[in-house]
Coordinates of C-alpha atoms and ligand atoms in Angstrom, one line a residue:
M1 CA 134.4 34.0 -133.9
R2 CA 136.9 36.3 -135.5
L3 CA 139.1 35.0 -138.4
R4 CA 142.2 36.9 -139.1
S5 CA 142.1 38.3 -142.8
C6 CA 145.1 37.1 -144.8
F7 CA 147.3 39.9 -143.6
L8 CA 150.5 38.1 -144.0
G9 CA 153.0 37.8 -141.2
L10 CA 156.3 37.7 -143.0
L11 CA 158.8 35.7 -141.0
A12 CA 161.8 37.8 -139.9
L13 CA 164.9 35.8 -140.6
F14 CA 166.1 34.6 -137.3
V15 CA 169.7 33.6 -137.8
A16 CA 170.7 31.8 -134.7
G17 CA 173.7 33.4 -133.3
K18 CA 175.6 32.3 -130.2
C19 CA 173.0 33.3 -127.7
S20 CA 170.6 35.6 -129.5
Y21 CA 169.4 36.3 -133.0
S22 CA 170.7 39.1 -135.3
P23 CA 167.9 40.8 -137.3
E24 CA 168.4 43.1 -140.2
P25 CA 170.0 46.4 -139.2
D26 CA 166.8 48.4 -139.3
Q27 CA 164.7 45.8 -137.4
Q28 CA 163.7 46.0 -133.8
R29 CA 165.9 43.9 -131.5
T30 CA 163.2 42.8 -129.2
L31 CA 160.6 40.1 -130.1
P32 CA 157.4 41.6 -131.6
P33 CA 154.2 40.8 -129.7
G34 CA 153.0 37.3 -130.4
W35 CA 156.5 35.9 -131.0
V36 CA 158.1 33.5 -128.6
S37 CA 161.7 32.3 -128.8
L38 CA 161.8 28.5 -128.9
G39 CA 165.6 28.4 -128.7
R40 CA 168.0 27.3 -131.4
V41 CA 166.7 25.8 -134.6
D42 CA 167.6 22.2 -135.0
S43 CA 170.7 21.9 -137.1
E44 CA 168.9 19.5 -139.5
E45 CA 166.1 22.0 -140.2
E46 CA 166.1 23.3 -143.8
L47 CA 166.0 27.0 -144.3
S48 CA 165.7 28.6 -147.7
L49 CA 167.5 31.9 -148.2
T50 CA 166.4 34.4 -150.9
F51 CA 169.1 36.6 -152.4
A52 CA 168.1 39.6 -154.4
L53 CA 170.3 41.8 -156.5
R54 CA 170.1 45.5 -155.9
Q55 CA 168.3 47.0 -159.0
Q56 CA 169.8 49.8 -161.1
N57 CA 168.3 52.8 -162.8
V58 CA 165.2 52.7 -160.6
G59 CA 164.8 56.5 -161.1
R60 CA 164.4 56.0 -164.8
L61 CA 161.9 53.2 -164.3
S62 CA 159.8 55.6 -162.2
E63 CA 159.8 58.2 -165.0
L64 CA 158.7 55.5 -167.4
V65 CA 155.8 54.3 -165.3
Q66 CA 154.7 57.9 -165.1
A67 CA 154.7 58.2 -168.9
V68 CA 152.9 55.0 -169.6
S69 CA 150.2 55.5 -167.0
D70 CA 149.2 59.0 -167.8
P71 CA 146.5 59.2 -170.5
G72 CA 147.8 62.6 -171.6
S73 CA 151.2 61.1 -172.4
P74 CA 152.1 59.9 -175.9
R75 CA 153.6 56.7 -174.3
Y76 CA 150.2 55.6 -172.8
V77 CA 149.1 52.5 -175.1
G78 CA 151.5 49.8 -174.1
G79 CA 154.1 48.8 -176.6
L80 CA 156.5 48.0 -173.9
H81 CA 157.1 44.3 -173.7
R82 CA 159.6 42.4 -171.7
F83 CA 161.0 45.1 -169.6
P84 CA 164.5 43.9 -168.5
P85 CA 164.3 41.6 -166.4
T86 CA 148.6 39.1 -142.3
S87 CA 145.3 38.5 -144.0
S88 CA 142.8 39.4 -141.3
L89 CA 139.5 38.1 -142.7
R90 CA 136.9 38.0 -139.9
Q91 CA 133.5 36.5 -139.4
R92 CA 131.3 39.0 -137.6
P93 CA 128.1 38.3 -135.7
E94 CA 125.0 38.5 -137.8
P95 CA 123.2 41.8 -137.4
Q96 CA 119.7 41.8 -135.9
T97 CA 116.7 42.6 -138.0
S98 CA 112.9 42.4 -137.8
G99 CA 110.7 41.5 -140.7
T100 CA 112.0 40.0 -143.9
A101 CA 110.3 41.7 -146.9
G102 CA 112.8 42.7 -149.6
L103 CA 115.8 41.9 -147.5
H104 CA 119.0 40.0 -148.4
F105 CA 120.8 37.8 -145.9
G106 CA 124.4 38.6 -146.6
V107 CA 126.5 39.6 -149.7
T108 CA 126.3 37.2 -152.6
P109 CA 127.3 37.7 -156.2
S110 CA 123.8 38.8 -157.1
V111 CA 123.9 41.5 -154.3
I112 CA 127.3 42.7 -155.6
R113 CA 126.0 42.7 -159.2
Q114 CA 122.9 44.6 -158.2
R115 CA 124.6 47.2 -156.1
Y116 CA 127.3 47.9 -158.7
N117 CA 124.8 48.0 -161.5
L118 CA 126.0 44.9 -163.5
T119 CA 123.5 43.4 -166.0
A120 CA 123.5 39.8 -167.2
Q121 CA 125.4 41.1 -170.3
D122 CA 128.3 42.3 -168.2
V123 CA 130.4 39.1 -168.4
G124 CA 133.4 38.0 -170.4
S125 CA 132.6 37.3 -174.0
G126 CA 134.9 34.3 -174.3
T127 CA 136.3 35.8 -177.6
T128 CA 139.3 37.6 -176.1
N129 CA 142.4 36.4 -174.5
N130 CA 141.5 38.4 -171.4
S131 CA 142.4 36.9 -168.0
Q132 CA 142.6 37.8 -164.4
A133 CA 144.4 36.3 -161.4
C134 CA 144.6 36.3 -157.6
A135 CA 147.7 35.4 -155.6
Q136 CA 147.6 33.1 -152.5
F137 CA 150.2 32.9 -149.7
L138 CA 150.4 31.4 -146.2
E139 CA 149.3 27.9 -147.2
Q140 CA 145.9 29.1 -148.4
Y141 CA 144.4 26.8 -151.0
F142 CA 141.1 26.8 -152.8
H143 CA 139.2 23.7 -153.9
D144 CA 137.6 23.5 -157.3
S145 CA 134.7 21.6 -155.7
D146 CA 134.0 24.7 -153.4
L147 CA 134.0 27.0 -156.5
A148 CA 131.5 24.7 -158.2
E149 CA 129.3 24.5 -155.1
F150 CA 129.5 28.3 -154.7
M151 CA 128.4 28.8 -158.3
R152 CA 125.6 26.3 -157.9
L153 CA 124.3 28.2 -154.9
F154 CA 124.9 31.7 -156.0
G155 CA 125.8 31.8 -159.7
G156 CA 122.3 31.4 -161.2
N157 CA 121.8 34.7 -162.9
F158 CA 125.0 35.4 -164.7
A159 CA 127.3 33.4 -167.2
H160 CA 130.4 32.3 -165.4
Q161 CA 133.3 29.8 -165.6
A162 CA 133.1 26.8 -163.4
S163 CA 136.7 26.3 -162.8
V164 CA 140.1 28.1 -162.5
A165 CA 141.9 28.1 -165.9
R166 CA 145.4 27.7 -164.5
V167 CA 147.2 27.3 -161.2
V168 CA 150.7 28.7 -161.3
G169 CA 152.9 27.2 -158.6
Q170 CA 152.1 24.5 -156.1
Q171 CA 148.7 24.1 -154.4
G172 CA 149.1 22.0 -151.2
R173 CA 146.6 19.2 -150.6
G174 CA 145.3 20.4 -147.3
R175 CA 141.9 22.0 -146.4
A176 CA 140.8 25.0 -148.3
G177 CA 141.4 28.3 -146.7
I178 CA 138.6 30.9 -146.4
E179 CA 140.8 33.6 -147.9
A180 CA 141.7 31.6 -151.0
S181 CA 138.1 30.4 -151.4
L182 CA 136.7 33.9 -151.1
D183 CA 139.2 35.4 -153.6
V184 CA 138.5 32.8 -156.3
E185 CA 134.8 32.8 -155.8
Y186 CA 134.3 36.6 -155.9
L187 CA 137.0 37.4 -158.6
M188 CA 135.1 34.8 -160.8
S189 CA 131.6 36.2 -160.0
A190 CA 132.5 39.9 -160.4
G191 CA 134.8 39.3 -163.4
A192 CA 132.3 36.7 -164.5
N193 CA 133.1 34.4 -167.5
I194 CA 136.7 35.6 -167.6
S195 CA 139.5 33.2 -167.6
T196 CA 141.0 33.1 -164.0
W197 CA 144.4 32.1 -162.8
V198 CA 145.6 31.5 -159.3
Y199 CA 149.2 32.1 -158.3
S200 CA 150.0 29.9 -155.3
S201 CA 153.1 30.7 -153.3
P202 CA 152.8 28.4 -150.3
G203 CA 155.4 28.1 -147.6
R204 CA 155.7 30.6 -144.9
H205 CA 158.1 28.1 -143.4
E206 CA 160.3 27.9 -146.4
S207 CA 160.6 31.5 -147.4
Q208 CA 160.4 34.8 -145.6
E209 CA 159.7 36.7 -148.8
P210 CA 156.7 35.3 -150.6
F211 CA 155.8 38.6 -152.3
L212 CA 159.1 38.7 -154.0
E213 CA 158.8 35.1 -155.0
W214 CA 155.4 35.7 -156.6
L215 CA 156.6 38.9 -158.3
L216 CA 159.7 37.2 -159.8
V217 CA 157.4 34.6 -161.3
L218 CA 155.3 37.4 -162.9
S219 CA 158.5 39.0 -164.1
N220 CA 159.6 35.8 -165.7
E221 CA 156.5 35.3 -167.8
S222 CA 155.7 37.1 -171.0
A223 CA 152.0 36.3 -171.3
L224 CA 150.1 36.7 -168.1
P225 CA 146.7 38.0 -166.8
H226 CA 146.1 41.8 -167.0
V227 CA 144.6 42.2 -163.5
H228 CA 146.1 40.7 -160.3
T229 CA 144.4 40.9 -156.9
V230 CA 146.2 40.3 -153.6
S231 CA 144.4 40.3 -150.2
Y232 CA 147.5 40.0 -148.1
G233 CA 149.8 42.6 -146.4
D234 CA 151.8 43.4 -143.3
D235 CA 152.7 46.3 -141.1
E236 CA 155.0 48.5 -143.0
D237 CA 157.3 48.8 -140.0
S238 CA 157.7 45.1 -139.6
L239 CA 159.6 44.8 -142.9
S240 CA 163.1 45.9 -143.7
S241 CA 163.4 48.9 -145.9
A242 CA 165.7 47.0 -148.3
Y243 CA 162.9 44.4 -148.8
I244 CA 160.2 46.9 -149.2
Q245 CA 162.2 48.9 -151.8
R246 CA 163.0 45.7 -153.7
V247 CA 159.4 44.6 -153.8
N248 CA 158.3 48.1 -154.8
T249 CA 160.7 48.0 -157.7
E250 CA 158.9 44.9 -159.0
F251 CA 155.6 46.8 -158.6
M252 CA 157.1 49.6 -160.8
K253 CA 158.1 47.0 -163.4
A254 CA 154.6 45.5 -163.3
A255 CA 153.1 49.0 -163.8
A256 CA 155.5 49.7 -166.7
R257 CA 154.4 46.4 -168.3
G258 CA 150.8 47.5 -168.1
L259 CA 149.6 45.2 -165.4
T260 CA 147.0 46.2 -162.8
L261 CA 147.9 45.1 -159.3
L262 CA 145.2 45.5 -156.6
F263 CA 146.0 45.1 -152.9
A264 CA 143.6 45.0 -149.9
S265 CA 144.1 48.1 -147.7
G266 CA 144.0 46.0 -144.5
D267 CA 141.5 45.3 -141.8
S268 CA 142.6 47.4 -138.8
G269 CA 141.5 50.9 -139.9
A270 CA 144.3 53.4 -139.4
G271 CA 146.1 50.8 -137.2
C272 CA 147.9 51.7 -134.0
W273 CA 151.2 51.1 -132.2
F274 CA 153.1 52.7 -129.4
V275 CA 156.6 53.7 -130.4
S276 CA 159.1 56.2 -129.2
G277 CA 156.9 57.0 -126.3
R278 CA 153.8 57.8 -128.2
Y279 CA 150.8 56.4 -130.1
Q280 CA 150.9 56.4 -133.9
F281 CA 148.8 55.0 -136.7
R282 CA 150.3 52.0 -138.4
P283 CA 150.4 51.8 -142.2
S284 CA 150.4 48.5 -144.1
F285 CA 152.5 47.3 -147.0
P286 CA 152.1 46.6 -150.0
A287 CA 148.9 48.7 -149.5
S288 CA 151.2 51.8 -149.1
S289 CA 153.1 51.3 -152.3
P290 CA 152.6 54.2 -154.8
Y291 CA 152.6 51.7 -157.7
V292 CA 149.6 49.5 -156.7
T293 CA 145.9 50.3 -156.5
T294 CA 144.7 49.8 -152.9
V295 CA 141.1 48.8 -152.1
G296 CA 139.3 49.8 -148.9
G297 CA 136.1 48.5 -147.5
T298 CA 132.4 49.6 -147.0
S299 CA 129.2 48.3 -145.5
F300 CA 125.6 48.8 -146.6
Q301 CA 124.0 51.6 -144.6
N302 CA 121.2 49.0 -143.9
P303 CA 123.0 45.7 -143.6
F304 CA 120.0 43.8 -145.0
R305 CA 119.2 46.0 -148.0
V306 CA 121.0 47.0 -151.2
T307 CA 121.4 50.6 -150.1
N308 CA 124.1 53.3 -150.1
E309 CA 127.4 52.4 -148.7
I310 CA 129.1 53.8 -145.6
V311 CA 132.6 53.2 -144.2
D312 CA 133.3 49.7 -142.8
Y313 CA 135.2 50.7 -139.6
I314 CA 137.8 48.1 -140.3
S315 CA 138.8 49.6 -143.7
G316 CA 142.6 50.0 -143.7
G317 CA 143.8 53.5 -144.7
G318 CA 146.4 56.2 -143.9
F319 CA 149.8 57.5 -144.8
S320 CA 153.0 55.6 -145.6
N321 CA 156.1 56.3 -143.5
V322 CA 158.3 54.9 -146.2
F323 CA 157.0 56.2 -149.5
P324 CA 156.6 59.9 -150.2
Q325 CA 153.4 61.1 -151.7
P326 CA 153.3 60.4 -155.5
S327 CA 152.4 63.5 -157.5
Y328 CA 149.2 61.9 -158.9
Q329 CA 147.5 62.2 -155.5
E330 CA 148.9 65.5 -154.1
E331 CA 145.9 67.6 -155.0
A332 CA 143.3 65.1 -153.7
V333 CA 145.2 64.5 -150.4
A334 CA 145.7 68.3 -149.9
Q335 CA 142.0 68.8 -150.4
F336 CA 141.2 66.1 -147.9
L337 CA 143.6 67.4 -145.2
S338 CA 142.3 71.0 -145.6
S339 CA 138.7 70.1 -145.5
S340 CA 138.2 67.1 -143.1
P341 CA 136.4 68.3 -140.0
H342 CA 137.6 65.3 -138.0
L343 CA 141.4 65.1 -138.6
P344 CA 143.3 63.1 -136.0
P345 CA 146.3 64.8 -134.3
S346 CA 149.1 65.4 -136.8
S347 CA 151.6 63.4 -134.7
Y348 CA 149.6 60.2 -135.5
F349 CA 150.4 60.1 -139.2
N350 CA 152.9 61.3 -141.8
A351 CA 151.0 63.7 -144.0
S352 CA 153.8 63.7 -146.6
G353 CA 153.5 60.0 -147.2
R354 CA 151.7 58.0 -149.9
A355 CA 148.1 58.0 -148.8
Y356 CA 145.8 55.1 -149.4
P357 CA 143.3 53.4 -150.2
D358 CA 142.6 54.6 -153.8
V359 CA 139.1 53.0 -154.1
A360 CA 136.8 50.7 -152.1
A361 CA 134.1 48.0 -152.4
L362 CA 131.8 46.2 -150.0
S363 CA 133.8 44.3 -147.3
D364 CA 131.1 43.2 -144.9
G365 CA 128.9 40.2 -144.6
Y366 CA 129.9 37.9 -147.5
W367 CA 128.9 34.3 -148.1
V368 CA 131.8 32.0 -149.0
V369 CA 131.8 28.3 -149.6
S370 CA 134.9 26.6 -148.1
N371 CA 135.5 22.9 -147.6
S372 CA 131.9 22.3 -148.9
V373 CA 130.3 24.5 -146.2
P374 CA 128.6 27.8 -147.0
I375 CA 129.9 30.3 -144.4
P376 CA 128.0 33.6 -143.8
W377 CA 129.2 37.0 -142.6
V378 CA 132.8 36.8 -143.8
S379 CA 134.2 40.3 -143.7
G380 CA 137.4 42.1 -144.7
T381 CA 139.0 44.2 -147.4
S382 CA 140.1 40.8 -148.6
A383 CA 136.6 40.6 -150.1
S384 CA 136.6 44.1 -151.6
T385 CA 139.7 43.5 -153.6
P386 CA 138.7 40.6 -155.9
V387 CA 135.3 42.3 -156.5
F388 CA 137.0 45.5 -157.7
G389 CA 139.5 43.5 -159.7
G390 CA 136.8 41.5 -161.4
L391 CA 135.1 44.7 -162.5
L392 CA 138.3 46.1 -163.9
S393 CA 138.6 42.8 -165.9
L394 CA 135.2 43.5 -167.4
I395 CA 136.3 46.9 -168.4
N396 CA 139.5 45.4 -169.9
E397 CA 137.2 43.1 -171.9
H398 CA 135.5 46.0 -173.5
R399 CA 138.8 47.8 -174.1
I400 CA 140.3 44.7 -175.8
L401 CA 137.1 44.2 -177.9
S402 CA 137.5 47.7 -179.2
G403 CA 141.1 47.3 -180.0
R404 CA 142.6 49.2 -177.0
P405 CA 145.2 48.0 -174.5
P406 CA 144.2 46.9 -171.0
L407 CA 144.0 49.5 -168.3
G408 CA 147.4 48.9 -166.7
F409 CA 148.4 50.9 -163.6
L410 CA 145.2 52.8 -162.8
N411 CA 146.1 55.4 -160.2
P412 CA 147.3 58.4 -162.3
R413 CA 144.1 58.2 -164.3
L414 CA 141.9 57.6 -161.3
Y415 CA 143.1 60.7 -159.6
K416 CA 143.2 62.8 -162.8
Q417 CA 139.5 61.9 -163.3
R418 CA 138.8 62.6 -159.7
G419 CA 137.1 59.3 -159.1
A420 CA 134.6 59.6 -162.0
G421 CA 132.4 56.5 -162.2
L422 CA 132.6 55.7 -158.5
F423 CA 130.0 56.1 -155.8
D424 CA 131.5 58.6 -153.3
V425 CA 131.3 57.2 -149.8
T426 CA 130.9 60.1 -147.4
R427 CA 129.7 58.7 -144.1
G428 CA 131.6 57.0 -141.3
C429 CA 135.1 56.7 -139.8
H430 CA 137.5 53.8 -139.4
E431 CA 139.1 52.5 -136.2
S432 CA 142.4 53.3 -134.7
C433 CA 144.1 53.6 -131.3
L434 CA 141.9 52.9 -128.3
N435 CA 143.3 55.7 -126.1
E436 CA 141.8 58.8 -124.6
E437 CA 143.3 61.1 -127.2
V438 CA 141.6 59.6 -130.3
Q439 CA 139.2 57.2 -128.6
G440 CA 139.4 54.5 -131.3
Q441 CA 138.8 56.8 -134.2
G442 CA 141.1 57.2 -137.2
F443 CA 140.2 59.2 -140.3
C444 CA 136.7 59.9 -141.5
S445 CA 135.3 59.8 -145.0
G446 CA 133.9 62.8 -146.7
P447 CA 133.1 64.1 -150.2
G448 CA 135.9 63.3 -152.7
W449 CA 139.0 61.3 -151.9
D450 CA 139.7 60.2 -148.3
P451 CA 142.1 57.8 -146.6
V452 CA 139.3 55.5 -145.6
T453 CA 137.4 54.6 -148.8
G454 CA 139.6 56.4 -151.4
W455 CA 137.4 57.8 -154.3
G456 CA 134.6 55.3 -153.5
T457 CA 133.0 52.2 -154.9
P458 CA 132.2 51.2 -158.5
N459 CA 129.2 52.1 -160.4
F460 CA 130.0 49.8 -163.3
P461 CA 128.3 51.4 -166.3
A462 CA 129.6 54.9 -165.3
L463 CA 133.1 53.5 -164.6
L464 CA 133.1 51.7 -167.9
K465 CA 132.1 54.9 -169.7
T466 CA 134.9 56.9 -168.1
L467 CA 137.6 54.2 -168.5
I468 CA 136.9 52.9 -172.0
N469 CA 138.7 55.8 -173.8
P470 CA 141.5 56.3 -174.9
Ligands
LIG1 C1 123.2 52.5 -160.7 O1 122.9 52.4 -159.3 C2 122.5 53.5 -158.6 C3 122.2 53.2 -157.2 O2 121.8 51.9 -157.0 C4 121.3 54.2 -159.3 O3 121.0 55.4 -158.7 C5 121.7 54.5 -160.8 O4 120.7 55.1 -161.5 C6 122.1 53.2 -161.5 N1 122.4 53.3 -162.9 C7 123.3 54.0 -163.5 C8 123.4 53.8 -165.0 O5 124.2 54.6 -162.9
LIG2 C1 131.1 32.9 -171.7 O1 132.3 32.4 -172.3 C2 132.2 31.3 -173.2 C3 133.6 30.9 -173.6 O2 134.4 30.6 -172.5 C4 131.4 31.8 -174.4 O3 131.2 30.7 -175.3 C5 130.0 32.3 -173.9 O4 129.3 32.9 -175.1 C6 130.2 33.4 -172.9 N1 128.9 33.8 -172.4 C7 128.4 35.0 -172.6 C8 127.0 35.3 -172.1 O5 129.0 35.9 -173.3
LIG3 C1 161.9 31.5 -165.1 O1 161.6 30.7 -166.3 C2 162.6 29.7 -166.5 C3 162.2 29.1 -167.9 O2 160.9 28.7 -167.9 C4 162.7 28.8 -165.4 O3 163.7 27.8 -165.6 C5 163.0 29.5 -164.1 O4 163.0 28.6 -163.0 C6 162.0 30.6 -163.9 N1 162.4 31.4 -162.7 C7 161.5 31.8 -161.8 C8 162.1 32.7 -160.7 O5 160.4 31.5 -161.8
LIG4 C1 157.4 60.3 -143.2 O1 157.4 59.9 -144.6 C2 158.6 60.3 -145.3 C3 158.4 59.8 -146.7 O2 157.2 60.4 -147.2 C4 159.8 59.6 -144.7 O3 161.0 60.0 -145.3 C5 159.9 60.0 -143.2 O4 160.9 59.3 -142.6 C6 158.6 59.6 -142.5 N1 158.6 60.1 -141.1 C7 158.4 59.2 -140.1 C8 158.4 59.8 -138.7 O5 158.3 58.0 -140.3
LIG5 C1 147.3 35.5 -170.4 C2 146.5 34.5 -171.1 O1 145.4 34.1 -170.7 N1 147.1 34.0 -172.1 C3 146.5 32.9 -172.9 C4 146.1 33.4 -174.3 O2 145.7 32.3 -175.1 C5 146.7 31.3 -175.3 C6 146.1 30.3 -176.3 O3 144.8 29.9 -175.9 C7 147.0 30.7 -173.9 O4 147.9 29.7 -174.0 C8 147.5 31.7 -173.0 O5 147.6 31.2 -171.7

């Protein structure tokens, strides 16, 4: 069975015209694959419209984000308050093995904590006002009872909180979703014993713009968690540029406020589509935003042992066709492009775009408890993202305890430090177009940054050391 990871399909707004629909000016006029026209909407059907005002002075906001996110800048240390106002999770078949000595049977919190070098002391102290959050869309709900069962089964060797501190928004009363269960369970076992919130923006039927809805809720609050993880995204080309730019402006604001936003890089490797008569890779948004930290995926080299990590072939990565390359990553990307021995043809990707992911974590073979049932072999960058987020929360905990502000927008620092504190993933390639030219292969990882696993996966004590000052 394959479960789609929560890579969100945002509904295009089909305004029923006389005999057809009229999409936004930059949207394709034919129905995308998988969509079927069911005729006119019933006149009684409710439709909620979102109106967003065009934002002013976005250029100045961009300069400000640069200043507050660069450790070399005098403006790095917060002080800015109240700035003006298709998950594709999958279940893969169990790999085959012989013999059982010293093996693990899937990724659990203790496997994560072992691989990333966390000790029993690496948990929230309970003495700070530190908190973390994940956001849920697409009618994905978690159940507190699943979290409790998960912690009963897997939370034995580290202090943790047994329930979510706060749900912002409406959780529906339906069955738990695997995505929501996974996010909550792993955010709370990587960022263990740290107060955890869930932002719930249900309603793919009611709103075509849930990211904006969620971001406006964040924008509207003055005290909120420092780290937010989101395991949802969509093909960049399926969204209107007005919408992408509007959402991106909210990401800039969040960065300027000192929030850390992590997004899953997607589960289709480099992606693929056939457009204008040729094959191209297909980037994903918000993963491609220059103002978020994007998390790719890895597997254990030996799936049953805590070993080095290699590329998980599904790990989303590539180059944006919308956002130009931010200056913080120019050097790293140039280095990759000039040294990778397996570069795909240049017509497949836009080398001048924002390249992602920035970092990675295990994405393969997780145990999740959902609707009271332990489910093995759940895979996707949806899993990597809350794990990385939880570890950043633990680093924030140390920063807060020593009187420093939380990390905020991480990328300028991450690239300036050339991925210090991360295990470099250097083996494996991710998937892409199944055609003769590239034969299913996208980019390949190598030493240093690459558009498959970014700078690599966390070695907690080393990462803490490099991110604790200033
Ligand atoms: C962390 O883990 C790696 C690999 O498991 C190991 O080589 C290293 O010594 C560990 N400790 C530190 C402090 O990095
Ligand atoms: C976990 O947090 C609680 C408060 O929520 C605190 O009392 C406890 O000491 C913390 N555990 C550890 C091991 O720090
Ligand atoms: C913002 O907060 C105010 C006051 O709490 C509330 O009335 C309003 O609905 C909120 N707006 C959004 C978009 O959440
Ligand atoms: C490539 O990316 C740039 C932004 O970096 C964009 O302006 C341009 O339109 C993109 N080209 C294509 C073919 O999408
Ligand atoms: C962001 C966060 O967790 N804020 C909390 C800080 O502590 C106060 C008082 O306990 C809470 O009300 C806030 O929610």
